[in-house]
Amino acid sequence: QQPVQSPQAVILREGEDAVINCSSSKALYSVHWYRQKHGEAPVFLMILLKGGEQKGHDKISASFNEKKQQSSLYLTASQLSYSGTYFCGTEITSWAGGTSYGKLTFGQGTILTVHP
Amino acid sequence: GAGVSQSPSNKVTEKGKDVELRCDPISGHTALYWYRQRLGQGLEFLIYFQGNSAPDKSGLPSDRFSAERTGESVSTLTIQRTQQEDSAVYLCASSLADWGLNSPLHFGNGTRLTVT
């Protein structure tokens, strides 16, 4: 039930763009994105709820395709501060149409490194 | 306001000893989660508390692990007869969500457990 993230690692120069993907084998109810810097706690970026909405946060945005059971995180014009490990967390929809409420399962993370 | 507080921040214990980790969630947050993060790995779901509902214990790796929560406040994660593979950072998170995951998780800084 753990979502799969790709790529595992990305190296960028400041100003370049990146896309991080998150896919699930189960139908999704919501997708969360978090960023964790080394030695720190994960920090919330955004939530996408069932409905295919796209959200933005400064130059970081995300989309959620519930049909494909996928979400993508877009980082544009990357800054040094974007460096860290990005995690997607997924809440699945059970086969009966209900929701496995509260059980947010995280992917293995994508390590993003931005160089000057 | 105050964030999620975890104690101790570091714990070194001998194999076979019991340890107790504490989490103080943000006041008013009804949902509380425990995750385990091994070095360089993702966030592994352990247990979830929501209000007065029965906790979702499906992520606890063995019967050596248990957790309690007093009402909607402090939670303790207990690991009995610790093993070296229990070494990890244990993260606690809380959320305002009444039901479903439409609110962000706020993480504590974690307890780094080392079993020697």
mmCIF file of C-alpha atoms in Angstrom:
data_model
loop_
_atom_site.group_PDB
_atom_site.id
_atom_site.type_symbol
_atom_site.label_atom_id
_atom_site.label_comp_id
_atom_site.label_asym_id
_atom_site.label_seq_id
_atom_site.Cartn_x
_atom_site.Cartn_y
_atom_site.Cartn_z
ATOM 1 C CA GLN A 1 0.000 0.000 0.000
ATOM 2 C CA GLN A 2 3.029 2.235 0.191
ATOM 3 C CA PRO A 3 3.097 4.732 -2.690
ATOM 4 C CA VAL A 4 6.026 4.647 -5.084
ATOM 5 C CA GLN A 5 7.979 7.817 -5.731
ATOM 6 C CA SER A 6 10.195 8.600 -8.688
ATOM 7 C CA PRO A 7 12.876 9.553 -9.231
ATOM 8 C CA GLN A 8 14.760 8.505 -6.108
ATOM 9 C CA ALA A 9 17.096 11.469 -6.401
ATOM 10 C CA VAL A 10 17.391 14.676 -8.423
ATOM 11 C CA ILE A 11 20.299 17.074 -8.748
ATOM 12 C CA LEU A 12 19.573 20.545 -10.063
ATOM 13 C CA ARG A 13 21.261 23.866 -10.616
ATOM 14 C CA GLU A 14 19.539 26.893 -9.142
ATOM 15 C CA GLY A 15 16.767 28.050 -11.454
ATOM 16 C CA GLU A 16 16.090 24.657 -13.018
ATOM 17 C CA ASP A 17 12.778 22.815 -12.807
ATOM 18 C CA ALA A 18 11.975 19.371 -11.419
ATOM 19 C CA VAL A 19 9.028 16.987 -11.254
ATOM 20 C CA ILE A 20 8.559 14.353 -8.582
ATOM 21 C CA ASN A 21 5.988 11.643 -9.136
ATOM 22 C CA CYS A 22 3.976 9.585 -6.688
ATOM 23 C CA SER A 23 1.869 6.610 -7.705
ATOM 24 C CA SER A 24 -0.303 4.135 -5.884
ATOM 25 C CA SER A 25 -1.648 0.695 -6.689
ATOM 26 C CA LYS A 26 -4.801 1.569 -4.739
ATOM 27 C CA ALA A 27 -7.483 4.171 -5.388
ATOM 28 C CA LEU A 28 -6.535 7.382 -3.632
ATOM 29 C CA TYR A 29 -8.641 9.689 -1.495
ATOM 30 C CA SER A 30 -6.002 12.307 -0.818
ATOM 31 C CA VAL A 31 -2.332 13.005 -1.345
ATOM 32 C CA HIS A 32 -0.060 14.991 0.963
ATOM 33 C CA TRP A 33 3.371 16.393 0.128
ATOM 34 C CA TYR A 34 6.036 17.113 2.746
ATOM 35 C CA ARG A 35 9.650 18.242 2.650
ATOM 36 C CA GLN A 36 12.241 17.121 5.174
ATOM 37 C CA LYS A 37 15.607 18.772 5.569
ATOM 38 C CA HIS A 38 18.475 16.797 7.037
ATOM 39 C CA GLY A 39 18.045 16.286 10.775
ATOM 40 C CA GLU A 40 14.705 18.059 10.870
ATOM 41 C CA ALA A 41 11.066 17.064 11.010
ATOM 42 C CA PRO A 42 9.015 16.828 7.799
ATOM 43 C CA VAL A 43 7.215 20.057 6.946
ATOM 44 C CA PHE A 44 3.851 20.223 5.215
ATOM 45 C CA LEU A 45 3.720 21.571 1.658
ATOM 46 C CA MET A 46 0.220 20.827 0.408
ATOM 47 C CA ILE A 47 -2.758 18.489 0.363
ATOM 48 C CA LEU A 48 -4.668 17.436 -2.717
ATOM 49 C CA LEU A 49 -8.078 15.933 -2.245
ATOM 50 C CA LYS A 50 -9.991 13.646 -4.550
ATOM 51 C CA GLY A 51 -11.285 15.761 -7.409
ATOM 52 C CA GLY A 52 -8.189 16.286 -9.537
ATOM 53 C CA GLU A 53 -7.379 19.691 -8.177
ATOM 54 C CA GLN A 54 -4.061 21.337 -8.634
ATOM 55 C CA LYS A 55 -2.603 23.439 -5.880
ATOM 56 C CA GLY A 56 0.229 25.898 -5.771
ATOM 57 C CA HIS A 57 2.549 27.176 -3.114
ATOM 58 C CA ASP A 58 4.931 29.885 -4.278
ATOM 59 C CA LYS A 59 6.810 28.175 -7.137
ATOM 60 C CA ILE A 60 5.865 24.702 -5.993
ATOM 61 C CA SER A 61 2.656 23.189 -7.321
ATOM 62 C CA ALA A 62 1.108 19.757 -7.506
ATOM 63 C CA SER A 63 -1.524 17.837 -9.393
ATOM 64 C CA PHE A 64 -3.612 14.812 -8.491
ATOM 65 C CA ASN A 65 -4.945 12.448 -11.116
ATOM 66 C CA GLU A 66 -7.226 10.108 -9.199
ATOM 67 C CA LYS A 67 -7.975 8.059 -12.300
ATOM 68 C CA LYS A 68 -4.308 7.212 -12.737
ATOM 69 C CA GLN A 69 -3.836 7.066 -8.967
ATOM 70 C CA GLN A 70 -0.953 9.481 -9.327
ATOM 71 C CA SER A 71 0.230 12.811 -8.055
ATOM 72 C CA SER A 72 3.084 14.976 -9.271
ATOM 73 C CA LEU A 73 4.956 17.757 -7.502
ATOM 74 C CA TYR A 74 6.337 20.523 -9.716
ATOM 75 C CA LEU A 75 9.207 22.695 -8.569
ATOM 76 C CA THR A 76 9.933 25.602 -10.883
ATOM 77 C CA ALA A 77 12.909 27.954 -10.873
ATOM 78 C CA SER A 78 14.410 25.965 -8.002
ATOM 79 C CA GLN A 79 16.135 27.731 -5.131
ATOM 80 C CA LEU A 80 18.859 26.476 -2.809
ATOM 81 C CA SER A 81 16.243 26.287 -0.046
ATOM 82 C CA TYR A 82 14.340 23.637 -1.999
ATOM 83 C CA SER A 83 16.999 21.059 -1.180
ATOM 84 C CA GLY A 84 15.732 18.223 0.983
ATOM 85 C CA THR A 85 13.838 14.960 0.820
ATOM 86 C CA TYR A 86 10.312 15.131 -0.536
ATOM 87 C CA PHE A 87 7.717 12.647 0.636
ATOM 88 C CA CYS A 88 4.280 11.987 -0.706
ATOM 89 C CA GLY A 89 1.726 10.544 1.677
ATOM 90 C CA THR A 90 -1.381 8.819 0.439
ATOM 91 C CA GLU A 91 -4.707 8.001 2.000
ATOM 92 C CA ILE A 92 -6.367 5.178 0.115
ATOM 93 C CA THR A 93 -9.982 4.485 -0.655
ATOM 94 C CA SER A 94 -11.100 1.050 0.383
ATOM 95 C CA TRP A 95 -12.749 -1.302 -2.085
ATOM 96 C CA ALA A 96 -16.129 -0.634 -0.508
ATOM 97 C CA GLY A 97 -15.864 3.035 -1.370
ATOM 98 C CA GLY A 98 -15.150 4.121 2.152
ATOM 99 C CA THR A 99 -11.861 5.524 3.212
ATOM 100 C CA SER A 100 -9.110 4.160 5.363
ATOM 101 C CA TYR A 101 -9.328 7.356 7.354
ATOM 102 C CA GLY A 102 -6.243 8.623 8.979
ATOM 103 C CA LYS A 103 -3.757 6.100 7.735
ATOM 104 C CA LEU A 104 -1.355 8.216 5.761
ATOM 105 C CA THR A 105 1.247 5.990 4.152
ATOM 106 C CA PHE A 106 4.402 7.615 2.850
ATOM 107 C CA GLY A 107 6.601 6.862 -0.100
ATOM 108 C CA GLN A 108 10.329 6.269 0.249
ATOM 109 C CA GLY A 109 11.149 9.864 -0.559
ATOM 110 C CA THR A 110 12.933 11.754 -3.331
ATOM 111 C CA ILE A 111 16.201 13.464 -2.459
ATOM 112 C CA LEU A 112 16.426 16.848 -4.166
ATOM 113 C CA THR A 113 19.755 18.673 -4.232
ATOM 114 C CA VAL A 114 19.997 22.187 -5.632
ATOM 115 C CA HIS A 115 23.460 23.545 -6.398
ATOM 116 C CA PRO A 116 24.359 27.207 -6.964
ATOM 117 C CA GLY B 1 1.793 28.518 19.357
ATOM 118 C CA ALA B 2 3.603 25.462 20.631
ATOM 119 C CA GLY B 3 4.231 22.676 18.187
ATOM 120 C CA VAL B 4 4.345 18.931 18.699
ATOM 121 C CA SER B 5 6.764 18.112 21.480
ATOM 122 C CA GLN B 6 8.599 14.805 21.794
ATOM 123 C CA SER B 7 10.794 13.538 24.591
ATOM 124 C CA PRO B 8 13.460 12.494 25.016
ATOM 125 C CA SER B 9 15.137 13.869 21.910
ATOM 126 C CA ASN B 10 17.778 11.156 22.137
ATOM 127 C CA LYS B 11 17.728 7.794 23.862
ATOM 128 C CA VAL B 12 20.494 5.233 24.032
ATOM 129 C CA THR B 13 19.526 1.901 25.534
ATOM 130 C CA GLU B 14 20.931 -1.571 25.859
ATOM 131 C CA LYS B 15 19.449 -4.429 23.910
ATOM 132 C CA GLY B 16 16.694 -6.087 25.898
ATOM 133 C CA LYS B 17 15.672 -3.013 27.883
ATOM 134 C CA ASP B 18 12.260 -1.355 27.622
ATOM 135 C CA VAL B 19 11.904 2.252 26.473
ATOM 136 C CA GLU B 20 9.079 4.743 26.603
ATOM 137 C CA LEU B 21 8.782 7.629 24.165
ATOM 138 C CA ARG B 22 6.489 10.550 24.782
ATOM 139 C CA CYS B 23 4.554 12.846 22.465
ATOM 140 C CA ASP B 24 2.649 16.011 23.376
ATOM 141 C CA PRO B 25 0.463 16.982 20.404
ATOM 142 C CA ILE B 26 -0.708 20.478 19.536
ATOM 143 C CA SER B 27 -3.593 21.433 21.791
ATOM 144 C CA GLY B 28 -6.932 20.712 20.141
ATOM 145 C CA HIS B 29 -5.563 18.223 17.635
ATOM 146 C CA THR B 30 -7.717 15.143 17.753
ATOM 147 C CA ALA B 31 -5.552 12.960 15.535
ATOM 148 C CA LEU B 32 -2.145 11.637 16.547
ATOM 149 C CA TYR B 33 0.260 9.438 14.590
ATOM 150 C CA TRP B 34 3.514 7.617 15.241
ATOM 151 C CA TYR B 35 5.979 6.914 12.442
ATOM 152 C CA ARG B 36 9.392 5.270 12.415
ATOM 153 C CA GLN B 37 12.191 6.507 10.189
ATOM 154 C CA ARG B 38 15.298 4.397 9.836
ATOM 155 C CA LEU B 39 18.475 6.098 8.663
ATOM 156 C CA GLY B 40 18.081 7.278 5.087
ATOM 157 C CA GLN B 41 14.674 5.639 4.782
ATOM 158 C CA GLY B 42 11.083 6.757 4.425
ATOM 159 C CA LEU B 43 8.384 7.236 7.039
ATOM 160 C CA GLU B 44 6.978 3.932 8.259
ATOM 161 C CA PHE B 45 3.456 4.146 9.716
ATOM 162 C CA LEU B 46 3.125 2.621 13.180
ATOM 163 C CA ILE B 47 -0.152 3.669 14.800
ATOM 164 C CA TYR B 48 -2.915 6.264 14.556
ATOM 165 C CA PHE B 49 -5.253 7.663 17.219
ATOM 166 C CA GLN B 50 -8.409 9.616 16.370
ATOM 167 C CA GLY B 51 -10.456 11.020 19.228
ATOM 168 C CA ASN B 52 -12.131 8.258 21.193
ATOM 169 C CA SER B 53 -12.094 5.753 18.337
ATOM 170 C CA ALA B 54 -10.127 2.532 18.588
ATOM 171 C CA PRO B 55 -6.576 3.188 17.365
ATOM 172 C CA ASP B 56 -5.344 1.810 14.066
ATOM 173 C CA LYS B 57 -2.466 -0.382 15.188
ATOM 174 C CA SER B 58 -1.901 -2.039 11.850
ATOM 175 C CA GLY B 59 1.629 -0.656 11.460
ATOM 176 C CA LEU B 60 3.089 -1.885 14.742
ATOM 177 C CA PRO B 61 5.881 -4.262 13.691
ATOM 178 C CA SER B 62 5.590 -6.710 16.601
ATOM 179 C CA ASP B 63 3.892 -7.251 19.943
ATOM 180 C CA ARG B 64 6.917 -5.633 21.593
ATOM 181 C CA PHE B 65 5.501 -2.313 20.421
ATOM 182 C CA SER B 66 2.510 -0.673 22.072
ATOM 183 C CA ALA B 67 1.115 2.827 22.328
ATOM 184 C CA GLU B 68 -1.398 4.632 24.450
ATOM 185 C CA ARG B 69 -3.065 7.990 24.320
ATOM 186 C CA THR B 70 -4.819 9.729 27.177
ATOM 187 C CA GLY B 71 -7.929 11.366 25.765
ATOM 188 C CA GLU B 72 -6.824 13.869 23.154
ATOM 189 C CA SER B 73 -3.542 14.688 24.815
ATOM 190 C CA VAL B 74 -0.231 13.009 25.446
ATOM 191 C CA SER B 75 0.719 9.699 23.853
ATOM 192 C CA THR B 76 3.424 7.225 24.813
ATOM 193 C CA LEU B 77 5.033 4.644 22.562
ATOM 194 C CA THR B 78 6.554 1.736 24.462
ATOM 195 C CA ILE B 79 9.057 -0.693 23.033
ATOM 196 C CA GLN B 80 9.731 -3.752 25.162
ATOM 197 C CA ARG B 81 12.869 -5.885 25.008
ATOM 198 C CA THR B 82 14.481 -3.558 22.501
ATOM 199 C CA GLN B 83 16.452 -5.007 19.600
ATOM 200 C CA GLN B 84 19.153 -3.372 17.492
ATOM 201 C CA GLU B 85 16.782 -3.197 14.521
ATOM 202 C CA ASP B 86 14.577 -0.885 16.605
ATOM 203 C CA SER B 87 17.218 1.842 16.243
ATOM 204 C CA ALA B 88 15.572 4.688 14.348
ATOM 205 C CA VAL B 89 14.014 8.106 14.726
ATOM 206 C CA TYR B 90 10.468 7.855 16.046
ATOM 207 C CA LEU B 91 8.313 10.722 14.810
ATOM 208 C CA CYS B 92 5.014 11.815 16.244
ATOM 209 C CA ALA B 93 2.553 13.974 14.316
ATOM 210 C CA SER B 94 -0.794 15.517 15.130
ATOM 211 C CA SER B 95 -3.605 16.885 13.031
ATOM 212 C CA LEU B 96 -6.819 18.844 13.414
ATOM 213 C CA ALA B 97 -8.727 16.440 11.165
ATOM 214 C CA ASP B 98 -12.001 15.288 12.631
ATOM 215 C CA TRP B 99 -12.236 12.515 10.083
ATOM 216 C CA GLY B 100 -10.333 11.965 6.905
ATOM 217 C CA LEU B 101 -7.004 13.555 6.114
ATOM 218 C CA ASN B 102 -7.956 17.032 4.954
ATOM 219 C CA SER B 103 -5.682 18.755 7.441
ATOM 220 C CA PRO B 104 -1.898 18.781 7.438
ATOM 221 C CA LEU B 105 0.166 16.691 9.805
ATOM 222 C CA HIS B 106 2.388 18.641 12.175
ATOM 223 C CA PHE B 107 5.473 16.640 13.080
ATOM 224 C CA GLY B 108 7.566 16.751 16.216
ATOM 225 C CA ASN B 109 11.354 16.704 16.002
ATOM 226 C CA GLY B 110 11.423 13.024 16.865
ATOM 227 C CA THR B 111 13.177 10.787 19.336
ATOM 228 C CA ARG B 112 16.404 9.248 18.065
ATOM 229 C CA LEU B 113 16.595 5.766 19.580
ATOM 230 C CA THR B 114 19.873 3.872 19.559
ATOM 231 C CA VAL B 115 19.931 0.291 20.796
ATOM 232 C CA THR B 116 23.423 -0.962 21.615
#
